[in-house]
PDB file of C-alpha atoms in Angstrom:
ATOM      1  CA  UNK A   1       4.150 -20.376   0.943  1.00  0.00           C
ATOM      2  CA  UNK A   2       1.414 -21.413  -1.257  1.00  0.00           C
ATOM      3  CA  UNK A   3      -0.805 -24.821  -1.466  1.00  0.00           C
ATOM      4  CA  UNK A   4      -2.921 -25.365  -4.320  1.00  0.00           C
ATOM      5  CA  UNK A   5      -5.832 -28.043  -3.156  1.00  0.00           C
ATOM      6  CA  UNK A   6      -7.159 -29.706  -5.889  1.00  0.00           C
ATOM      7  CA  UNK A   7     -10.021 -32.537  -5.390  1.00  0.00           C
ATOM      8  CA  UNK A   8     -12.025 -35.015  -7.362  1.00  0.00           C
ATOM      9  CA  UNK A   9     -10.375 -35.159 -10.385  1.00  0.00           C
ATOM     10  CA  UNK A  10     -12.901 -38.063 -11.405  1.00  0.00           C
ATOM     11  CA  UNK A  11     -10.358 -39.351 -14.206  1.00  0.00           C
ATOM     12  CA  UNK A  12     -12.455 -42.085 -16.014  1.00  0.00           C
ATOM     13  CA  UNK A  13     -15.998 -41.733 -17.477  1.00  0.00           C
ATOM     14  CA  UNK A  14     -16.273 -38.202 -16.146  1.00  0.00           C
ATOM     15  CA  UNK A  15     -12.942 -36.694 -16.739  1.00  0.00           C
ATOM     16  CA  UNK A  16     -13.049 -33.147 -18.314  1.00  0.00           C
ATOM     17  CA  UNK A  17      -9.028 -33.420 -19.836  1.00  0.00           C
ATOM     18  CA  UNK A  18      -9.407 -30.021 -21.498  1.00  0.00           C
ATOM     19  CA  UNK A  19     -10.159 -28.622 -17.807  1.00  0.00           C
ATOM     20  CA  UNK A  20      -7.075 -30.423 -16.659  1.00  0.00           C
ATOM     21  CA  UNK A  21      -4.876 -29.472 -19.266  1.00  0.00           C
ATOM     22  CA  UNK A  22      -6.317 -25.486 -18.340  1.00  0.00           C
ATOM     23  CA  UNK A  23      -5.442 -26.441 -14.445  1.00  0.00           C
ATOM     24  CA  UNK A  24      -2.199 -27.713 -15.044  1.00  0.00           C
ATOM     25  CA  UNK A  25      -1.420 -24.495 -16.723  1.00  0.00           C
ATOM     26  CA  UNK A  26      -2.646 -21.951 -14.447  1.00  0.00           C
ATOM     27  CA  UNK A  27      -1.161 -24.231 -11.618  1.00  0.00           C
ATOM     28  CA  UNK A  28       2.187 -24.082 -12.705  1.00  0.00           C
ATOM     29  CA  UNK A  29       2.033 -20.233 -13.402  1.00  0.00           C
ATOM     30  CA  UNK A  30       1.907 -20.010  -9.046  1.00  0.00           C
ATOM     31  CA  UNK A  31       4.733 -22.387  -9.064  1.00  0.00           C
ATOM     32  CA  UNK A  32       3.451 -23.566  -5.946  1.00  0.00           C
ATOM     33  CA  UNK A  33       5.154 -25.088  -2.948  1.00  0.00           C
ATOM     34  CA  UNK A  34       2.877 -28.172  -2.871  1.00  0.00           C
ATOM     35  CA  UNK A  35      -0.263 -29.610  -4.377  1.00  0.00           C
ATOM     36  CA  UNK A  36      -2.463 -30.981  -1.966  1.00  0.00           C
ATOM     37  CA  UNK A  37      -5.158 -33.541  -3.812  1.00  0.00           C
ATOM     38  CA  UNK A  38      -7.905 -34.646  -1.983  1.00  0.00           C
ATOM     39  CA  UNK A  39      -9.321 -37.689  -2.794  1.00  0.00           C
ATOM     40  CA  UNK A  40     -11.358 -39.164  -5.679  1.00  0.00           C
ATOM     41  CA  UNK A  41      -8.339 -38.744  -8.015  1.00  0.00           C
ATOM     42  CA  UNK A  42     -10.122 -42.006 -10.274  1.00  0.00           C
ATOM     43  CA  UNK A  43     -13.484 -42.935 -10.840  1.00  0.00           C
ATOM     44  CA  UNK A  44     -13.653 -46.726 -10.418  1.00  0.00           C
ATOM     45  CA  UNK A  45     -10.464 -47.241  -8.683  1.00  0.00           C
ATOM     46  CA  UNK A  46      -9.367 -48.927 -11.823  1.00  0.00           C
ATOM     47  CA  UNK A  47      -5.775 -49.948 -12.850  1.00  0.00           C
ATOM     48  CA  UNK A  48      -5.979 -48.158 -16.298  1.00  0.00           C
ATOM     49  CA  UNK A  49      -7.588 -45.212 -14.838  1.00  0.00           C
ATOM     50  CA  UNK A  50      -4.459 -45.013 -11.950  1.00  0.00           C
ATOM     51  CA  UNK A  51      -2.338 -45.109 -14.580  1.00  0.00           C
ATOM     52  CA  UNK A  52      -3.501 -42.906 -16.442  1.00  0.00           C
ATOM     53  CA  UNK A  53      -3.491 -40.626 -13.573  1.00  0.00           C
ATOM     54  CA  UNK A  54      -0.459 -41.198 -12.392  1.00  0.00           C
ATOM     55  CA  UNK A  55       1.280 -40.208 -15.744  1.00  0.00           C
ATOM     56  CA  UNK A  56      -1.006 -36.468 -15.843  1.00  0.00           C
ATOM     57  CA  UNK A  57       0.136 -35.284 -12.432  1.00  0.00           C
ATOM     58  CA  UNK A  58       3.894 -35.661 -13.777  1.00  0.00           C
ATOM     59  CA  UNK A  59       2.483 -32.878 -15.759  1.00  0.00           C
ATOM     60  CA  UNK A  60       2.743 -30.420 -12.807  1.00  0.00           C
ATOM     61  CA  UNK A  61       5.756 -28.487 -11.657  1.00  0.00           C
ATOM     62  CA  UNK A  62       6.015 -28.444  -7.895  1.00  0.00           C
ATOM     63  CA  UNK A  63       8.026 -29.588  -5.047  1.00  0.00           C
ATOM     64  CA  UNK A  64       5.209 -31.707  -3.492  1.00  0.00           C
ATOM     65  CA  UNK A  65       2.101 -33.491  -4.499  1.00  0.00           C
ATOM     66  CA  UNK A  66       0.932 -34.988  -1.379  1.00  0.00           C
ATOM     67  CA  UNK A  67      -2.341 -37.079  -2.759  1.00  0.00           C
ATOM     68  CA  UNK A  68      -4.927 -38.362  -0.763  1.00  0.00           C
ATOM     69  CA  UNK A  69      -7.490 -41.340  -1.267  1.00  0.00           C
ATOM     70  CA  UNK A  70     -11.639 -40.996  -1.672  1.00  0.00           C
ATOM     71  CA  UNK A  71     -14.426 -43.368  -1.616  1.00  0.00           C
ATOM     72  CA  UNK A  72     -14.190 -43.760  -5.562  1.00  0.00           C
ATOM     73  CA  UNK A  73     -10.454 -44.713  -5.409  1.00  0.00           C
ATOM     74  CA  UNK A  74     -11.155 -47.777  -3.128  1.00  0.00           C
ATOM     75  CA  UNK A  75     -14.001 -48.598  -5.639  1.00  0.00           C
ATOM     76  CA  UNK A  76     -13.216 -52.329  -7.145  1.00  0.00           C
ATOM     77  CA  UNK A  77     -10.399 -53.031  -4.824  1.00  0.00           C
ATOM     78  CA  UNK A  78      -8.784 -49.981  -5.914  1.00  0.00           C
ATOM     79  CA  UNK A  79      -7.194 -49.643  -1.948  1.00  0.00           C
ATOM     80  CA  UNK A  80      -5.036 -52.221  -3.100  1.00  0.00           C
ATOM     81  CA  UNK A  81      -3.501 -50.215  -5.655  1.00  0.00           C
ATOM     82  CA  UNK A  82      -3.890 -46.499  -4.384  1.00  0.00           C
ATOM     83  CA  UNK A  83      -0.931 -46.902  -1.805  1.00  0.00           C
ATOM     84  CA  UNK A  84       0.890 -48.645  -5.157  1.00  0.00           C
ATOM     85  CA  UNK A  85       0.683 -45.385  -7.425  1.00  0.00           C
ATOM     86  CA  UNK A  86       0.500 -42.732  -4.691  1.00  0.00           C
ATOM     87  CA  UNK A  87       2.725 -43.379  -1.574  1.00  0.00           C
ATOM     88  CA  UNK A  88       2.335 -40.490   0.709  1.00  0.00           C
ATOM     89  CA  UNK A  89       3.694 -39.148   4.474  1.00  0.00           C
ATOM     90  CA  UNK A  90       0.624 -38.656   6.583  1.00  0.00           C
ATOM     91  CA  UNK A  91       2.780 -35.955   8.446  1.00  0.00           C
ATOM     92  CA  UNK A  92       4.507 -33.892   6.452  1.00  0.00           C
ATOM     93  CA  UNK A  93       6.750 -30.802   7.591  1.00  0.00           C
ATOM     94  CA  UNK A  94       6.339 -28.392   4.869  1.00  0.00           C
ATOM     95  CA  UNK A  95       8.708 -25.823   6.234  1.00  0.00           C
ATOM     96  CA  UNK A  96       9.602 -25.080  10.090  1.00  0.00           C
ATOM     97  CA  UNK A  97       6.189 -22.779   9.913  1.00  0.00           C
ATOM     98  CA  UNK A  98       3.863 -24.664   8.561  1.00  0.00           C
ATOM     99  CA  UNK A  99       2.350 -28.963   9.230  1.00  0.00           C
ATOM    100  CA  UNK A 100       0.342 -30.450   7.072  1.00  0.00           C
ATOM    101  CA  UNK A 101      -1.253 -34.091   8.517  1.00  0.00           C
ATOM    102  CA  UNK A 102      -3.269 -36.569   6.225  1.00  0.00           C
ATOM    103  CA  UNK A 103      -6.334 -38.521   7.833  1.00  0.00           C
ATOM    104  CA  UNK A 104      -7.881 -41.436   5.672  1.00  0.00           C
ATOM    105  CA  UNK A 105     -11.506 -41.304   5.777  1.00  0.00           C
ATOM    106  CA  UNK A 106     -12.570 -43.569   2.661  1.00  0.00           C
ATOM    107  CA  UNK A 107     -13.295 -47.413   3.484  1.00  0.00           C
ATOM    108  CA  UNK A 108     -13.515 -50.227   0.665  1.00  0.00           C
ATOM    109  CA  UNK A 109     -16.824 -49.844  -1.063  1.00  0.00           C
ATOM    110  CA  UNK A 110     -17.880 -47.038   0.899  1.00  0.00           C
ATOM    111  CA  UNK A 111     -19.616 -44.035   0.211  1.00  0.00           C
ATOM    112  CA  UNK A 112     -19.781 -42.251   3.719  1.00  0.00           C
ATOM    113  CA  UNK A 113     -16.612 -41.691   5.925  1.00  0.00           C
ATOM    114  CA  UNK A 114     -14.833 -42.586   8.792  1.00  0.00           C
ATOM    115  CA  UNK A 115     -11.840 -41.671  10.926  1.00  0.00           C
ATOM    116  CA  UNK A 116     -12.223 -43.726  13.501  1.00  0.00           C
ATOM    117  CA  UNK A 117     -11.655 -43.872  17.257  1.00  0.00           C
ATOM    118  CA  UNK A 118      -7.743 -45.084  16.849  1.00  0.00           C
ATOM    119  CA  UNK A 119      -6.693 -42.474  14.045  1.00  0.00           C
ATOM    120  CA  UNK A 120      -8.630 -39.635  16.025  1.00  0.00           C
ATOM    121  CA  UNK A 121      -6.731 -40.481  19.231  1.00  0.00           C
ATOM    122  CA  UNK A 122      -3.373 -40.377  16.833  1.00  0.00           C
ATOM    123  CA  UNK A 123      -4.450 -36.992  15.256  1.00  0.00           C
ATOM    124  CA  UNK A 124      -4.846 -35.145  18.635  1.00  0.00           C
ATOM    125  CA  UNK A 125      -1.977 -36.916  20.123  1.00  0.00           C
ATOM    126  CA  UNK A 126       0.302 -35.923  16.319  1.00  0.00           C
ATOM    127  CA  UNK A 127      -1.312 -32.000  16.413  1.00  0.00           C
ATOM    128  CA  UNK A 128      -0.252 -31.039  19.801  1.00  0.00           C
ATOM    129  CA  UNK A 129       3.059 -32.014  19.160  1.00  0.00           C
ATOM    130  CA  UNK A 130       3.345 -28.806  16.526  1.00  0.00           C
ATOM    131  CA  UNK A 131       2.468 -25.760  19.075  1.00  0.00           C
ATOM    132  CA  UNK A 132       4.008 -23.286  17.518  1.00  0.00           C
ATOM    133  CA  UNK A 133       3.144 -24.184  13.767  1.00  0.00           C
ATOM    134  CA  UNK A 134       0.352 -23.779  11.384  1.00  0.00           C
ATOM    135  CA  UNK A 135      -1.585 -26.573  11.366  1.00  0.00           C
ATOM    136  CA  UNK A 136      -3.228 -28.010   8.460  1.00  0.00           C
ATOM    137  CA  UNK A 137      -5.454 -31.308   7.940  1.00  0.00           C
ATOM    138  CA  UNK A 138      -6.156 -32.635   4.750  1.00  0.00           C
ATOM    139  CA  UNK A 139      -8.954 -35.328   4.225  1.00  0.00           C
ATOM    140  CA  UNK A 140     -11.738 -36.630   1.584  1.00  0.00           C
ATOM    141  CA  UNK A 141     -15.137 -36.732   2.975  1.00  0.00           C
ATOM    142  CA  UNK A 142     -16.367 -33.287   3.996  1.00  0.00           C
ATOM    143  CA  UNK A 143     -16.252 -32.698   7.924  1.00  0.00           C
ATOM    144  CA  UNK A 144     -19.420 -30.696   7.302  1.00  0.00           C
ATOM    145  CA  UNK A 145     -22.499 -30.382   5.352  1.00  0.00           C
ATOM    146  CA  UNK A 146     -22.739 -28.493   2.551  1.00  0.00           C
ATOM    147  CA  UNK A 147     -24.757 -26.193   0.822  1.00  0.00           C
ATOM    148  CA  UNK A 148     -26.448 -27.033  -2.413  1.00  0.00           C
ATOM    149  CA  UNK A 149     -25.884 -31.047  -2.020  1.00  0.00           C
ATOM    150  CA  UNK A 150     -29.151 -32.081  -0.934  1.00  0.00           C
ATOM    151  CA  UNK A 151     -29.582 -34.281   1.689  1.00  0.00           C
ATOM    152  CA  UNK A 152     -26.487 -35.253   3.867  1.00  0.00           C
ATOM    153  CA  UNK A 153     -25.716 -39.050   5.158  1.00  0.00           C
ATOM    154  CA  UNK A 154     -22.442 -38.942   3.667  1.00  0.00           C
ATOM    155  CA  UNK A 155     -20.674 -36.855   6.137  1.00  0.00           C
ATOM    156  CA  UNK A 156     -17.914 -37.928   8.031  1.00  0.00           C
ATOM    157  CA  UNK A 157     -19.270 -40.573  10.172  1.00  0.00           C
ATOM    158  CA  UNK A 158     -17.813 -39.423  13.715  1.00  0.00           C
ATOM    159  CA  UNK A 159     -17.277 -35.783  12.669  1.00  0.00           C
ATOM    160  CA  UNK A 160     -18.782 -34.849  16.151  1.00  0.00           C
ATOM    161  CA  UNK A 161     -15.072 -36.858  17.500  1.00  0.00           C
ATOM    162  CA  UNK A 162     -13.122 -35.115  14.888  1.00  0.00           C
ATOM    163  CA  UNK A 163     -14.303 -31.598  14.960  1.00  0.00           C
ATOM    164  CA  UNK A 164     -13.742 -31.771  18.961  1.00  0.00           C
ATOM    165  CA  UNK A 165      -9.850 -33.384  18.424  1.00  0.00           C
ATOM    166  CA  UNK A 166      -9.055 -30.911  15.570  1.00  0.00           C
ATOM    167  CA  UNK A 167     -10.843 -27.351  18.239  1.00  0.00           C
ATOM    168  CA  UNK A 168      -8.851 -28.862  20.819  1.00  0.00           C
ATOM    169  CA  UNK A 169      -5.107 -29.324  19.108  1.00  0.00           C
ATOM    170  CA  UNK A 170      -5.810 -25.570  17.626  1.00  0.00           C
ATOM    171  CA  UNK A 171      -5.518 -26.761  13.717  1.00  0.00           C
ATOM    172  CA  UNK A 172      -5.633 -24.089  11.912  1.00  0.00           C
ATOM    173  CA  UNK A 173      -7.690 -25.428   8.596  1.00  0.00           C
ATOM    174  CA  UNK A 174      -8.929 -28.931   7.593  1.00  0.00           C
ATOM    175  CA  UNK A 175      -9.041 -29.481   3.601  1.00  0.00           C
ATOM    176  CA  UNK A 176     -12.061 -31.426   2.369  1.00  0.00           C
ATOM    177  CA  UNK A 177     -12.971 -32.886  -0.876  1.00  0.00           C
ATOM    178  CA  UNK A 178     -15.746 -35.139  -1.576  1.00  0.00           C
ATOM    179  CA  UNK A 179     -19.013 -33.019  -2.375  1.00  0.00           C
ATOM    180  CA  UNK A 180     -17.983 -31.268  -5.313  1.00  0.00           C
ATOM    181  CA  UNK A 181     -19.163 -27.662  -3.866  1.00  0.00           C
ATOM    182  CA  UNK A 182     -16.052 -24.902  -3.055  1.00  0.00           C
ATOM    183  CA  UNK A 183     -17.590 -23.172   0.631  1.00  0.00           C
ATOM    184  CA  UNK A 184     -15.657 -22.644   3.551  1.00  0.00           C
ATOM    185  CA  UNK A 185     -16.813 -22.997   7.625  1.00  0.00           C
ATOM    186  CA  UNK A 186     -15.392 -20.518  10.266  1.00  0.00           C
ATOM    187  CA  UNK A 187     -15.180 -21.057  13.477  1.00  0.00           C
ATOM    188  CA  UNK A 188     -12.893 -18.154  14.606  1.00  0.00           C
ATOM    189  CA  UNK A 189      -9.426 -20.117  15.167  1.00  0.00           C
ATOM    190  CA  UNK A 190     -10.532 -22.750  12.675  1.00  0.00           C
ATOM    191  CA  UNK A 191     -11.194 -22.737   9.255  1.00  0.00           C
ATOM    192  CA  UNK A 192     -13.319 -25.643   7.154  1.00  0.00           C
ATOM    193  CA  UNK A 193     -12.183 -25.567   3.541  1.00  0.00           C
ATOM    194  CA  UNK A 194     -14.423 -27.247   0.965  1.00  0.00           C
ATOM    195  CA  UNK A 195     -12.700 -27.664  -2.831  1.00  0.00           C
ATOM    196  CA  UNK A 196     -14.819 -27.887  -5.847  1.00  0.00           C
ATOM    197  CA  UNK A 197     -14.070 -30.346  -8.487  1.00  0.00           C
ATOM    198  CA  UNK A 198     -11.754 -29.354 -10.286  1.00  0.00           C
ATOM    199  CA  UNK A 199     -11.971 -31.271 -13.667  1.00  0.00           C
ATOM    200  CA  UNK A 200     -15.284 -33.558 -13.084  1.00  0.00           C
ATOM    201  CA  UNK A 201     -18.388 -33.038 -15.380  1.00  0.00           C
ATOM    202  CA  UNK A 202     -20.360 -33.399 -12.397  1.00  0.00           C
ATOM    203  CA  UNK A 203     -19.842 -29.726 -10.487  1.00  0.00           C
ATOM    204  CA  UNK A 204     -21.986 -28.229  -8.175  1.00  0.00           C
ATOM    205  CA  UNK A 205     -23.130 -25.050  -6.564  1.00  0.00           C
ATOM    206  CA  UNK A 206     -21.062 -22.384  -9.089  1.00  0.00           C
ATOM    207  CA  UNK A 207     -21.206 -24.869 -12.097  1.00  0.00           C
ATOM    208  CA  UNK A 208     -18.266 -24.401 -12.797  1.00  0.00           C
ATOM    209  CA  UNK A 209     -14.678 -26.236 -12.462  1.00  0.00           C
ATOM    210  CA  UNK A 210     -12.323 -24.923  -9.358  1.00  0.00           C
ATOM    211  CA  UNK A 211      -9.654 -25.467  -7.195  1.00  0.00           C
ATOM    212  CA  UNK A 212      -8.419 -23.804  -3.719  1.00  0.00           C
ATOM    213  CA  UNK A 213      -5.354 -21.674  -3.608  1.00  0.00           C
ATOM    214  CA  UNK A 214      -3.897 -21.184  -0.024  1.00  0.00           C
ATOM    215  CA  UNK A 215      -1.455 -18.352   0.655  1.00  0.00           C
ATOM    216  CA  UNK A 216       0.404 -18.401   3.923  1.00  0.00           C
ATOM    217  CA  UNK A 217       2.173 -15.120   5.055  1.00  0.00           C
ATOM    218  CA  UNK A 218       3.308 -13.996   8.412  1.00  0.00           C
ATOM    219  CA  UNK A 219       1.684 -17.148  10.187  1.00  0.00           C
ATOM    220  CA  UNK A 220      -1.541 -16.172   8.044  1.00  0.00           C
ATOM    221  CA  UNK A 221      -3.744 -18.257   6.018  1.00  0.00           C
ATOM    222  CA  UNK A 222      -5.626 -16.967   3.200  1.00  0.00           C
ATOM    223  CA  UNK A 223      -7.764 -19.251   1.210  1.00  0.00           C
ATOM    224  CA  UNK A 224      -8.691 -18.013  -2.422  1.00  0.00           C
ATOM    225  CA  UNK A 225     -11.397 -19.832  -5.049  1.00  0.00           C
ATOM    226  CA  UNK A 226     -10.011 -20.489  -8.574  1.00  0.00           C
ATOM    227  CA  UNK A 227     -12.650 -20.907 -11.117  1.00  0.00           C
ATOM    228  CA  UNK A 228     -10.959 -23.411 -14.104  1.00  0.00           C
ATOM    229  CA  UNK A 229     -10.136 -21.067 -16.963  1.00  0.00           C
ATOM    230  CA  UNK A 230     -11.581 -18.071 -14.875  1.00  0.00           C
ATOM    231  CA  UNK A 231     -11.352 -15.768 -12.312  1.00  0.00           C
ATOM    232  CA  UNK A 232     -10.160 -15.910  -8.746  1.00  0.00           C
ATOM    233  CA  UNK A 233     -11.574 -14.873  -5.796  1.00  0.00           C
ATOM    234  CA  UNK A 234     -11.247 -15.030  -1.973  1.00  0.00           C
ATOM    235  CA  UNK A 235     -13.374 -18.032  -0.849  1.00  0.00           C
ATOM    236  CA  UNK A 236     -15.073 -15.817   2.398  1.00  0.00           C
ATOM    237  CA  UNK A 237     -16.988 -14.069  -0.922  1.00  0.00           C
ATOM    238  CA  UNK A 238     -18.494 -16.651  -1.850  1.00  0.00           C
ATOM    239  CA  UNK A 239     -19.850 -17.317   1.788  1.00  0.00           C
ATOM    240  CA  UNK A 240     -21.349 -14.059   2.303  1.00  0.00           C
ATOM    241  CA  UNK A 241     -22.454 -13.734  -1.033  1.00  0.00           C
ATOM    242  CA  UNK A 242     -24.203 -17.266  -0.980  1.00  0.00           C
ATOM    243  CA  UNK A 243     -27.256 -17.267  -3.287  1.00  0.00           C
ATOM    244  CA  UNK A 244     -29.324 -20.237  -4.157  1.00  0.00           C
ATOM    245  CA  UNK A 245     -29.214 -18.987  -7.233  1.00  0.00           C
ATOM    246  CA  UNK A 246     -25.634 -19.249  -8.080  1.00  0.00           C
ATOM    247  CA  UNK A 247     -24.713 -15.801  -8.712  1.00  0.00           C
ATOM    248  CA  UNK A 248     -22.377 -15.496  -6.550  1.00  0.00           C
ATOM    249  CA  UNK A 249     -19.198 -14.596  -8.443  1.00  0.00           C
ATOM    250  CA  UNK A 250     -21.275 -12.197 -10.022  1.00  0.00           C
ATOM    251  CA  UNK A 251     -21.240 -10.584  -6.732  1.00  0.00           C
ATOM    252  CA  UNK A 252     -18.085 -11.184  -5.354  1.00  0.00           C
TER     253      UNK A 252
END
């Protein structure tokens, strides 16, 4: 199986379309089993701007988009509408192998996130239904911080309650969006996956436009960096080859 994760697609005042048009391209070269988007799919949480969103993802060829809200789509009332243009499962059975669970974290006019003490208790409760599966959770805000984003008050606001529920129901990987910076957390059983941004102006870390390709194999996950346009690597590289410097591709 493969999931392609794509995040903060920014479209409005910072939208890169030539990137997108590039993404939507490669994309559809994995033909992949489902698209995973999460969060900040608009800038303002405008009407025009989910339209015009809603008409470029019709531009990919999969079997599933599965799209998640971020702090900029419930910008300007734009929770009223995201629901509207983008109804979504928040479980979702992607095959009899593999479970992929949504958790909201973006709040009206919010910057940080929040789970919450109800939809934490439902996660845990949700997770250990699906023993035997691979267990994937897909959210916005990042579940933790980052390098190369400065200072950090805009984590997950109970991550602490999270981190423990998602340990103890043996997920296998949580998706995160939000900070614009591709790294990756391991904590033996569980990975932390960070996208990029995949058609933004405003990138960070690599300076350059990616996206998150997950390959799933024998009750394996393997996560893989896609640079927009460029060349693909295994995220873990980028990890140990961290550099404040940002040459890190260089050395992967």
């Amino acid at each position: 199986m493969i999931i392609v994760q794509i995040s903060d697609l920014h479209i409005g005042s910072q939208f890169l379309e030539e990137k997108f048009d590039v993404l939507v391209s490669e994309v559809n070269e994995l033909n992949p089993d489902v698209i995973v988007i999460t969060g900040d799919l608009t800038n303002e949480g405008l009407m025009k701007e989910y339209e015009k969103c809603k008409s470029l993802l019709e531009k990919f060829n999969t079997k599933k988009i599965i799209a998640i809200s971020g702090n900029h789509d419930y910008r300007n009332t734009g929770y009223l509408l995201f629901k509207k243009f983008f109804p979504f499962q928040t479980v979702n059975e992607l095959d009899n192998d593999v479970v992929l669970v949504t958790v909201g974290t973006a709040r009206p006019d919010r910057n940080e996130g929040e789970v919450g003490y109800r939809q934490n208790l439902w996660l845990e409760r949700t997770m250990k239904k699906y023993k035997d599966k691979i267990k994937i959770v897909a959210m916005h805000h990042h579940l933790i911080a980052i390098p190369d984003t400065g200072s950090d008050q805009l984590t997950v606001v109970d991550a602490g309650d999270v981190l423990r529920t998602v340990l103890d129901s043996e997920v296998d990987v949580v998706l995160c969006g939000h900070k614009h910076r591709p790294w990756a957390w391991n904590f033996g059983t569980l990975t932390v996956v960070n996208a990029g941004t995949a058609t933004s102006e405003r990138v960070r870390g690599l300076f350059e436009n990616t996206y998150n390709i997950l390959t799933i194999k024998d009750k394996q996950v393997n996560v893989d960096l896609k640079i927009v346009g460029g060349k693909r690597v295994p995220i873990d590289e980028i990890v140990k080859n961290y550099s404040q410097f940002h040459d890190e591709l260089d050395n992967a």
